[in-house]
CSV table of C-alpha atoms in Angstrom, one decimal:
chain,number,residue,atom,x,y,z
A,188,MET,CA,143.4,98.6,47.0
A,189,ALA,CA,141.0,95.7,47.3
A,190,VAL,CA,137.7,96.0,45.4
A,191,ARG,CA,134.4,95.0,47.1
A,192,THR,CA,131.0,94.8,45.8
A,193,ALA,CA,128.4,97.0,47.4
A,194,SER,CA,126.7,94.1,49.1
A,195,ALA,CA,129.9,92.6,50.6
A,196,VAL,CA,130.0,92.3,54.3
A,197,ILE,CA,132.5,94.7,55.8
A,198,ASP,CA,134.5,93.4,58.7
A,199,VAL,CA,135.2,96.6,60.7
A,200,SER,CA,134.0,100.2,60.6
A,201,VAL,CA,136.5,102.8,62.0
A,202,ILE,CA,134.7,105.8,63.5
A,203,VAL,CA,136.8,109.0,63.8
A,204,PRO,CA,135.4,112.3,65.3
A,205,VAL,CA,137.3,115.2,63.7
A,206,PHE,CA,137.5,118.7,65.0
A,207,ASN,CA,140.3,121.0,64.0
A,208,LYS,CA,143.0,118.3,63.9
A,209,GLY,CA,144.7,119.6,60.8
A,210,ARG,CA,148.2,119.3,62.3
A,211,TYR,CA,147.9,115.6,63.1
A,212,LEU,CA,145.0,114.2,61.0
A,213,SER,CA,147.3,113.2,58.0
A,214,GLU,CA,149.2,110.8,60.3
A,215,LEU,CA,146.1,109.0,61.3
A,216,LEU,CA,144.7,108.9,57.7
A,217,ASP,CA,148.0,107.6,56.3
A,218,SER,CA,148.1,104.9,59.0
A,219,LEU,CA,144.5,103.8,58.1
A,220,ARG,CA,145.3,103.7,54.4
A,221,ARG,CA,148.1,101.3,55.1
A,222,GLN,CA,146.0,98.7,57.0
A,223,THR,CA,146.7,95.1,55.8
A,224,SER,CA,143.0,94.3,56.3
A,225,ASP,CA,141.0,93.8,53.0
A,226,SER,CA,137.6,94.5,54.6
A,227,TYR,CA,137.2,97.8,56.5
A,228,GLU,CA,135.7,101.3,56.1
A,229,VAL,CA,136.5,104.6,57.8
A,230,TRP,CA,133.9,107.1,58.7
A,231,LEU,CA,135.3,110.6,59.3
A,232,ILE,CA,132.7,112.8,61.2
A,233,ASP,CA,133.7,116.4,60.8
A,234,ASP,CA,132.2,118.3,63.8
A,235,GLY,CA,132.3,121.8,62.3
A,236,SER,CA,136.1,122.1,61.8
A,237,THR,CA,137.4,125.5,60.8
A,238,ASP,CA,141.2,124.7,60.3
A,239,GLY,CA,141.1,122.9,57.0
A,240,SER,CA,140.5,119.4,58.5
A,241,ALA,CA,137.2,119.2,56.6
A,242,THR,CA,139.0,119.7,53.3
A,243,LEU,CA,141.5,117.0,54.1
A,244,CYS,CA,138.7,114.6,54.9
A,245,ASP,CA,137.0,115.3,51.7
A,246,ARG,CA,140.1,115.0,49.7
A,247,THR,CA,140.9,111.6,51.3
A,248,ALA,CA,137.4,110.3,50.6
A,249,ALA,CA,137.6,111.4,47.0
A,250,THR,CA,140.7,109.3,46.3
A,251,ASP,CA,139.9,106.2,48.5
A,252,ALA,CA,136.5,104.5,48.4
A,253,ARG,CA,137.0,103.1,51.8
A,254,PHE,CA,136.8,106.5,53.4
A,255,HIS,CA,133.5,108.3,54.0
A,256,VAL,CA,132.9,111.8,55.4
A,257,ILE,CA,129.9,113.4,57.2
A,258,HIS,CA,129.9,117.1,57.9
A,259,GLN,CA,127.8,118.4,60.8
A,260,GLU,CA,127.5,121.6,62.9
A,261,ASN,CA,129.8,121.7,65.8
A,262,SER,CA,128.5,119.7,68.8
A,263,GLY,CA,131.4,120.6,71.0
A,264,TRP,CA,131.9,117.0,72.2
A,265,PRO,CA,132.9,113.6,70.7
A,266,GLY,CA,129.8,111.7,71.7
A,267,ARG,CA,127.6,113.1,68.9
A,268,PRO,CA,130.1,112.5,66.1
A,269,ARG,CA,130.8,109.0,67.2
A,270,ASN,CA,127.0,108.2,67.4
A,271,VAL,CA,126.5,109.6,63.9
A,272,GLY,CA,129.3,107.3,62.6
A,273,ILE,CA,127.9,104.3,64.3
A,274,GLU,CA,124.5,104.7,62.6
A,275,ALA,CA,126.1,105.3,59.2
A,276,SER,CA,128.5,102.5,59.3
A,277,THR,CA,127.9,98.8,58.3
A,278,GLY,CA,130.8,96.8,59.7
A,279,ARG,CA,130.4,93.7,61.8
A,280,PHE,CA,132.8,95.3,64.2
A,281,LEU,CA,133.3,98.9,65.4
A,282,PHE,CA,136.6,100.6,66.2
A,283,PHE,CA,136.9,104.1,67.6
A,284,ALA,CA,140.0,106.1,66.8
A,285,ASP,CA,141.0,109.7,67.7
A,286,ALA,CA,142.0,112.1,64.9
A,287,ASP,CA,145.4,112.9,66.6
A,288,ASP,CA,146.4,109.2,67.1
A,289,TRP,CA,147.7,106.7,64.6
A,290,CYS,CA,147.5,102.9,64.1
A,291,GLU,CA,150.0,100.2,63.1
A,292,PRO,CA,149.3,98.6,59.7
A,293,THR,CA,148.1,95.2,61.2
A,294,LEU,CA,145.8,96.7,63.9
A,295,LEU,CA,142.4,96.0,62.2
A,296,ALA,CA,143.3,92.6,60.7
A,297,ASP,CA,144.8,91.4,64.1
A,298,LEU,CA,141.8,92.5,66.1
A,299,VAL,CA,139.1,91.0,63.8
A,300,ALA,CA,141.0,87.7,63.5
A,301,PHE,CA,141.3,87.5,67.3
A,302,ALA,CA,137.7,88.4,67.8
A,303,ASP,CA,136.4,85.8,65.2
A,304,GLY,CA,138.8,83.2,66.5
A,305,HIS,CA,137.7,83.5,70.1
A,306,ARG,CA,134.2,84.8,69.8
A,307,SER,CA,135.2,87.9,71.6
A,308,ASP,CA,132.7,90.8,72.0
A,309,VAL,CA,135.3,93.4,73.0
A,310,VAL,CA,139.0,93.2,72.1
A,311,LEU,CA,141.6,95.5,73.7
A,312,PRO,CA,144.7,96.2,71.4
A,313,ALA,CA,148.1,96.8,72.8
A,314,VAL,CA,148.2,100.6,73.2
A,315,LEU,CA,151.3,102.7,73.5
A,316,SER,CA,150.6,106.0,75.4
A,317,GLU,CA,152.9,108.8,74.2
A,318,GLY,CA,153.0,112.3,75.6
A,319,HIS,CA,150.3,111.9,78.3
A,320,THR,CA,151.1,113.8,81.5
A,321,TYR,CA,149.0,111.7,83.7
A,322,THR,CA,149.7,108.1,82.8
A,323,THR,CA,152.9,106.0,82.5
A,324,ARG,CA,151.1,102.7,82.0
A,325,GLU,CA,153.0,100.4,79.7
A,326,PRO,CA,151.3,98.4,76.9
A,327,VAL,CA,150.4,94.8,77.8
A,328,LEU,CA,152.1,92.7,75.2
A,329,GLU,CA,150.4,89.4,75.6
A,330,ASN,CA,147.1,87.8,74.4
A,331,ALA,CA,144.3,87.0,76.8
A,332,VAL,CA,141.1,85.4,75.7
A,333,ASP,CA,139.4,86.4,79.0
A,334,VAL,CA,140.8,89.6,80.5
A,335,ASP,CA,140.4,90.0,84.3
A,336,PRO,CA,137.8,92.7,84.8
A,337,ARG,CA,140.1,94.5,87.2
A,338,GLU,CA,142.6,94.8,84.4
A,339,ALA,CA,140.1,95.8,81.9
A,340,PHE,CA,138.9,98.7,84.0
A,341,LEU,CA,142.4,100.1,83.9
A,342,THR,CA,141.7,101.2,80.3
A,343,LEU,CA,138.5,103.1,79.7
A,344,THR,CA,139.4,104.9,76.5
A,345,PRO,CA,137.2,103.9,73.4
A,346,HIS,CA,140.2,102.6,71.3
A,347,LYS,CA,138.9,99.1,71.2
A,348,LEU,CA,137.2,96.7,68.8
A,349,PHE,CA,133.5,96.1,69.6
A,350,ARG,CA,131.3,93.4,68.1
A,351,ARG,CA,128.4,95.3,66.6
A,352,SER,CA,125.7,92.8,67.6
A,353,TYR,CA,126.9,92.9,71.2
A,354,PHE,CA,127.2,96.7,71.1
A,355,ASP,CA,123.7,97.2,69.8
A,356,GLY,CA,122.3,94.4,72.0
A,357,LEU,CA,123.3,96.4,75.0
A,358,GLY,CA,121.9,99.6,73.5
A,359,LEU,CA,125.3,101.3,73.8
A,360,ARG,CA,125.7,104.8,72.5
A,361,PHE,CA,127.9,107.7,73.7
A,362,THR,CA,126.3,110.3,75.8
A,363,GLU,CA,126.0,113.5,73.8
A,364,GLU,CA,126.0,115.8,76.9
A,365,LYS,CA,129.2,117.8,77.5
A,366,VAL,CA,130.4,115.6,80.4
A,367,PRO,CA,133.9,114.3,81.3
A,368,LEU,CA,134.7,110.6,80.8
A,369,GLU,CA,131.8,110.1,78.4
A,370,ASP,CA,133.8,107.4,76.6
A,371,GLY,CA,134.7,105.7,79.9
A,372,GLN,CA,131.0,105.4,80.8
A,373,LEU,CA,130.2,103.5,77.6
A,374,VAL,CA,133.3,101.3,77.9
A,375,ALA,CA,132.4,100.3,81.5
A,376,ARG,CA,128.9,99.3,80.4
A,377,ALA,CA,130.5,97.1,77.7
A,378,TYR,CA,132.8,95.5,80.2
A,379,VAL,CA,129.9,94.5,82.5
A,380,GLY,CA,127.4,93.5,79.8
A,381,GLY,CA,128.2,89.8,80.0
A,382,GLY,CA,130.3,89.4,76.9
A,383,ARG,CA,133.8,88.1,76.4
A,384,ILE,CA,136.4,90.8,76.9
A,385,SER,CA,139.8,89.9,75.3
A,386,ARG,CA,143.1,91.3,74.6
A,387,CYS,CA,145.1,91.0,71.4
A,388,GLY,CA,148.5,91.9,72.5
A,389,GLU,CA,151.1,90.2,70.5
A,390,ARG,CA,152.4,93.6,69.2
A,391,ILE,CA,151.7,97.3,69.5
A,392,GLY,CA,148.5,98.2,67.6
A,393,TYR,CA,147.5,101.7,68.5
A,394,HIS,CA,149.4,104.9,69.4
A,395,TYR,CA,147.5,107.1,71.9
A,396,MET,CA,149.3,110.4,71.5
A,397,GLY,CA,148.1,112.6,74.3
A,398,ARG,CA,148.4,115.8,72.4
A,399,GLU,CA,147.0,118.1,75.0
A,400,GLY,CA,144.5,120.7,73.7
A,401,THR,CA,143.6,118.8,70.6
A,402,ASN,CA,140.6,116.7,71.9
A,403,ILE,CA,137.1,117.9,71.2
A,404,SER,CA,136.4,117.6,74.9
A,405,TYR,CA,139.6,119.2,76.0
A,406,GLU,CA,138.5,122.1,78.2
A,407,PRO,CA,138.7,122.8,82.0
A,408,ARG,CA,136.6,120.1,83.7
A,409,ASP,CA,133.7,120.9,86.0
A,410,PRO,CA,134.6,119.0,89.2
A,411,SER,CA,131.0,118.1,90.0
A,412,ALA,CA,130.4,116.7,86.5
A,413,HIS,CA,133.6,114.8,86.7
A,414,GLY,CA,132.6,113.3,90.0
A,415,ASN,CA,129.3,112.3,88.7
A,416,SER,CA,130.9,110.6,85.7
A,417,VAL,CA,133.2,108.7,88.0
A,418,ALA,CA,130.2,107.7,90.0
A,419,THR,CA,128.4,106.4,86.9
A,420,ILE,CA,131.4,104.2,86.0
A,421,MET,CA,131.5,102.9,89.6
A,422,ASP,CA,127.8,102.0,89.3
A,423,SER,CA,128.7,99.8,86.4
A,424,ALA,CA,131.5,98.2,88.3
A,425,ARG,CA,129.0,97.2,91.0
A,426,ARG,CA,127.6,94.7,88.5
A,427,LEU,CA,130.8,92.7,89.0
A,428,PRO,CA,130.3,91.9,92.8
A,429,GLU,CA,133.4,89.6,92.9
A,430,HIS,CA,135.7,92.4,91.9
A,431,ALA,CA,133.7,95.6,92.5
A,432,ASP,CA,135.5,96.8,95.6
A,433,GLU,CA,138.9,96.6,94.0
A,434,ILE,CA,137.7,98.3,90.8
A,435,ILE,CA,135.9,101.0,92.6
A,436,VAL,CA,138.8,101.9,95.0
A,437,ASP,CA,141.2,101.9,92.1
A,438,LEU,CA,138.9,104.3,90.1
A,439,TYR,CA,138.6,106.5,93.2
A,440,ARG,CA,142.4,106.7,93.4
A,441,ARG,CA,143.1,107.3,89.7
A,442,LYS,CA,140.1,109.4,88.7
A,443,LEU,CA,139.5,111.6,91.8
A,444,LEU,CA,142.3,111.4,94.5
A,445,ARG,CA,145.0,112.3,92.0
A,446,TYR,CA,143.4,115.7,91.6
A,447,LEU,CA,143.9,116.2,95.3
A,448,GLY,CA,147.6,115.5,95.0
A,449,PRO,CA,150.6,117.9,94.7
A,450,ARG,CA,150.6,118.1,90.9
A,451,TYR,CA,147.1,119.5,90.7
A,452,LEU,CA,145.5,120.9,93.8
A,453,PRO,CA,147.9,123.5,95.0
A,454,ASP,CA,147.9,125.3,91.7
A,455,MET,CA,144.2,125.2,91.0
A,456,PRO,CA,142.0,128.4,91.5
A,457,ALA,CA,140.1,128.3,94.8
A,458,ASP,CA,136.8,127.4,93.2
A,459,LEU,CA,138.3,124.3,91.6
A,460,GLN,CA,140.0,123.4,94.8
A,461,SER,CA,136.6,123.4,96.6
A,462,GLY,CA,134.9,121.6,93.7
A,463,TYR,CA,137.3,118.7,93.6
A,464,VAL,CA,137.3,118.4,97.3
A,465,ASP,CA,133.5,118.3,97.4
A,466,ALA,CA,133.3,115.9,94.4
A,467,THR,CA,135.7,113.5,96.1
A,468,ALA,CA,133.7,113.7,99.4
A,469,ASP,CA,130.4,113.0,97.5
A,470,VAL,CA,131.8,109.9,95.8
A,471,ALA,CA,133.5,108.7,99.1
A,472,ALA,CA,130.2,109.0,100.8
A,473,ARG,CA,128.5,106.8,98.2
A,474,PHE,CA,131.1,104.3,97.3
A,475,ILE,CA,134.1,104.3,99.7
A,476,PRO,CA,133.3,103.0,103.2
A,477,MET,CA,136.0,103.3,105.8
A,478,GLU,CA,137.1,99.7,105.4
A,479,LEU,CA,137.6,100.2,101.7
A,480,GLU,CA,139.4,103.5,102.3
A,481,SER,CA,141.8,101.7,104.6
A,482,THR,CA,143.1,99.6,101.7
A,483,LEU,CA,144.6,102.7,100.1
A,484,THR,CA,148.3,103.5,100.5
A,485,PRO,CA,149.1,106.3,103.1
A,486,TRP,CA,149.1,109.4,100.9
A,487,PRO,CA,145.8,108.6,99.1
A,488,ARG,CA,144.3,107.5,102.4
A,489,LEU,CA,145.1,110.8,104.0
A,490,SER,CA,143.8,112.7,101.0
A,491,SER,CA,140.5,110.8,101.1
A,492,ARG,CA,140.2,111.5,104.9
A,493,THR,CA,140.8,115.2,104.5
A,494,ALA,CA,138.4,115.4,101.6
A,495,ARG,CA,135.6,114.1,103.8
A,496,LEU,CA,136.1,117.1,106.0
A,497,ARG,CA,135.1,119.4,103.0
A,498,GLN,CA,137.7,121.9,104.1
A,499,PRO,CA,139.8,122.8,101.0
A,500,GLY,CA,142.4,124.5,103.0
A,501,ILE,CA,143.3,121.3,104.8
A,502,SER,CA,143.4,119.3,101.6
A,503,VAL,CA,145.7,121.9,100.0
A,504,ALA,CA,148.0,121.9,103.0
A,505,LEU,CA,148.2,118.1,102.8
A,506,ALA,CA,149.0,118.2,99.1
A,507,GLN,CA,151.7,120.8,99.7
A,508,ALA,CA,153.2,118.6,102.5
A,509,ARG,CA,153.5,115.9,99.9
A,510,ALA,CA,155.1,118.2,97.4
A,511,ASP,CA,157.7,119.0,100.1
A,512,ASP,CA,158.6,115.3,100.2
A,513,LEU,CA,157.5,114.7,103.7
A,514,VAL,CA,156.8,111.0,104.3
A,515,PRO,CA,153.6,109.7,105.9
A,516,ALA,CA,153.7,106.6,108.1
A,517,GLU,CA,151.3,105.0,110.5
A,518,ARG,CA,152.0,103.7,113.9
A,519,SER,CA,150.3,100.7,115.4
A,520,ASN,CA,148.2,102.9,117.7
A,521,GLY,CA,146.7,104.7,114.7
A,522,HIS,CA,148.8,107.9,115.0
A,523,TRP,CA,150.2,109.3,111.8
A,524,PHE,CA,153.6,111.0,111.2
A,525,ILE,CA,154.1,113.5,108.4
A,526,GLY,CA,157.7,114.5,108.7
A,527,PRO,CA,158.5,114.9,112.4
A,528,VAL,CA,154.9,115.6,113.5
A,529,PRO,CA,152.6,112.9,114.9
A,530,ALA,CA,148.9,113.2,114.5
A,531,ASP,CA,145.8,111.1,115.0
A,532,ASP,CA,144.4,110.2,111.6
A,533,ILE,CA,145.1,113.5,109.9
A,534,VAL,CA,147.3,116.5,109.7
A,535,VAL,CA,145.9,120.0,109.6
A,536,VAL,CA,147.9,123.0,108.6
A,537,ARG,CA,146.2,126.0,110.2
A,538,PRO,CA,146.3,128.9,107.6
A,539,LYS,CA,146.7,131.5,110.4
A,540,VAL,CA,149.9,129.6,111.7
A,541,ARG,CA,151.3,129.5,108.1
A,542,LYS,CA,151.3,133.3,107.8
A,543,ASP,CA,154.3,135.3,108.8
A,544,PRO,CA,155.9,135.6,111.3
A,545,THR,CA,155.5,131.9,111.7
A,546,ARG,CA,155.7,130.6,108.2
A,547,GLY,CA,156.4,126.9,108.1
A,548,VAL,CA,154.8,126.1,111.4
A,549,ARG,CA,152.8,122.9,111.3
A,550,VAL,CA,150.2,122.4,114.0
A,551,VAL,CA,148.6,119.0,114.5
A,552,SER,CA,144.8,118.9,114.8
A,553,ARG,CA,142.2,116.2,114.9
A,554,PRO,CA,139.3,116.4,112.5
A,555,GLU,CA,135.9,117.2,114.0
A,556,TRP,CA,134.4,113.9,112.9
A,557,VAL,CA,136.6,112.2,115.5
A,558,ARG,CA,134.6,114.1,118.1
A,559,ILE,CA,137.7,115.3,120.1
A,560,SER,CA,137.7,118.8,121.4
A,561,ALA,CA,139.9,121.4,119.4
A,562,PRO,CA,143.5,121.5,120.4
A,563,ARG,CA,145.0,123.9,122.9
A,564,LEU,CA,148.2,125.7,122.2
A,565,GLU,CA,150.5,126.0,125.2
A,566,TYR,CA,154.0,127.2,126.0
A,567,HIS,CA,155.8,125.0,128.5
A,568,ILE,CA,158.6,126.7,130.5
A,569,GLU,CA,160.2,125.5,133.7
A,570,GLY,CA,157.2,123.5,134.9
A,571,ARG,CA,154.8,126.3,134.1
A,572,VAL,CA,152.2,126.4,131.3
A,573,VAL,CA,151.3,129.6,129.4
A,574,ALA,CA,148.3,129.5,127.1
A,575,ALA,CA,148.8,130.6,123.5
A,576,ASP,CA,146.3,131.8,120.9
A,577,THR,CA,146.0,130.4,117.4
A,578,ASP,CA,148.5,133.0,116.1
A,579,LEU,CA,151.1,131.5,118.6
A,580,ARG,CA,151.1,134.6,120.8
A,581,PRO,CA,151.4,133.8,124.6
A,582,ARG,CA,148.6,135.1,126.7
A,583,GLY,CA,151.0,135.7,129.7
A,584,ARG,CA,154.6,136.5,130.5
A,585,LEU,CA,157.1,133.9,129.4
A,586,GLY,CA,160.2,135.0,131.2
A,587,GLY,CA,162.4,132.6,129.4
A,588,GLU,CA,162.7,130.0,126.6
A,589,ALA,CA,159.4,128.2,126.1
A,590,ARG,CA,158.4,125.1,124.0
A,591,ALA,CA,155.3,125.3,121.9
A,592,VAL,CA,152.9,122.4,122.4
A,593,ALA,CA,149.5,121.4,120.9
A,594,CYS,CA,147.3,119.5,123.3
A,595,TRP,CA,144.1,117.5,123.3
A,596,ASP,CA,142.9,116.3,126.6
A,597,ASP,CA,145.9,114.4,127.9
A,598,LEU,CA,147.8,114.2,124.6
A,599,GLU,CA,150.7,116.5,124.0
A,600,VAL,CA,152.3,117.1,120.5
A,601,PRO,CA,155.3,119.4,119.9
A,602,VAL,CA,154.8,122.1,117.4
A,603,THR,CA,157.5,122.0,114.7
A,604,TYR,CA,159.0,125.0,112.9
A,605,ASP,CA,161.0,125.0,109.7
A,606,GLY,CA,161.3,128.7,109.0
A,607,GLU,CA,164.0,131.3,109.7
A,608,PRO,CA,164.2,132.8,113.2
A,609,VAL,CA,162.1,136.0,113.3
A,610,VAL,CA,161.2,138.6,115.9
A,611,VAL,CA,157.7,140.0,116.0
A,612,ASN,CA,156.2,142.0,118.9
A,613,ARG,CA,159.3,141.5,121.1
A,614,LEU,CA,159.0,137.7,120.7
A,615,ARG,CA,161.6,135.6,119.0
A,616,TYR,CA,160.4,132.5,117.1
A,617,SER,CA,163.0,129.8,116.3
A,618,ALA,CA,163.6,126.1,116.4
A,619,ASP,CA,165.7,123.9,118.6
A,620,ASP,CA,167.9,121.1,117.4
A,621,GLN,CA,164.9,118.8,117.0
A,622,GLY,CA,162.9,121.3,115.0
A,623,GLN,CA,160.5,122.2,117.8
A,624,LEU,CA,159.2,125.7,117.9
A,625,ILE,CA,160.8,127.8,120.7
A,626,VAL,CA,159.6,131.2,121.7
A,627,THR,CA,161.6,133.6,123.9
A,628,GLY,CA,161.0,137.2,124.9
A,629,VAL,CA,163.3,139.9,123.5
């Protein structure tokens, strides 16, 4: 181990918030001990651990003078421990690590050399994400003295090297409130602060492990708070007018619309479904004008349009349609297709129609904001029209095989049916060869 005098200038301070990471903490500590840099310190901020992590921190500090420990009462969020570490540390640079991740031996030396060589204020390492359920982004293995802001905003985790003078000059500190994406809010402010943002990517430097349930802030997110945090990051992006629209729409897609997709929304409790739909609608109203929304690919675009209606049942139905591998496409006249059903702008699955005996029926409807009257349901038979109610029951005698049709003004759209034939109230519901709903009297 290199020996330094007390007055020596330390290159980099590594700040690690620790809370009940006993199963994984040793891996990080071992990786920090093996660093090839001869000028660094590590501050382990124990946030009231109860699993033996505190003892491991103390034992490490007792045997290696580069490691320091501060114990504090549990704050329940990583912002407070990180801020405590910032104030206690002395390095020219700051690096933030998580207690369940680990570092390659050359990480700190590579980052500091790159920052000094190019006068960089923030340096992104090459990060390998392992075990995360929500990202498959590959590490970028090339150097860049000036990273494109649109690329920088793809990574908002705090695992980066920050020049302390730049960090303090912007007054950067982590919010200590229990809010989602607190680290992303700080990183976004660093990106737009006018400094040089670089990437040191010659080789993998940091392993971001994604061990679910081990983060201090890992708990069910409040959708409203999540939406507010995303909005705060978007406000920062607005300070880069040349790229703001692209950054904002990408944040909207990754940080909000994904929660309205098939992997999340259908399985959420009803209150969270409503919360995420409302949070998405709030952000859309502030940051996503229609022309920006139109740049999204079809599924996210439909998810965004449904969210604006603030009707969770519609958003859930759309997510389920996506889970069923139905493919959206748009015609030149603005009509949408989801599976075999065309619609104008949006597909609504009416909950009443999805109930037995007509499970699987998809009825096309236009959203209220298009200002088109609600659809009529009709049965067409031998030139006659028999009105139907929303439960697909004819209001008059059929007398034969009738096709179900949804209508708006002069527009007619066949109603499709993908369930098994059933008989209810002396009516048989089935599908013809084209999948259109056919109703006959029994």
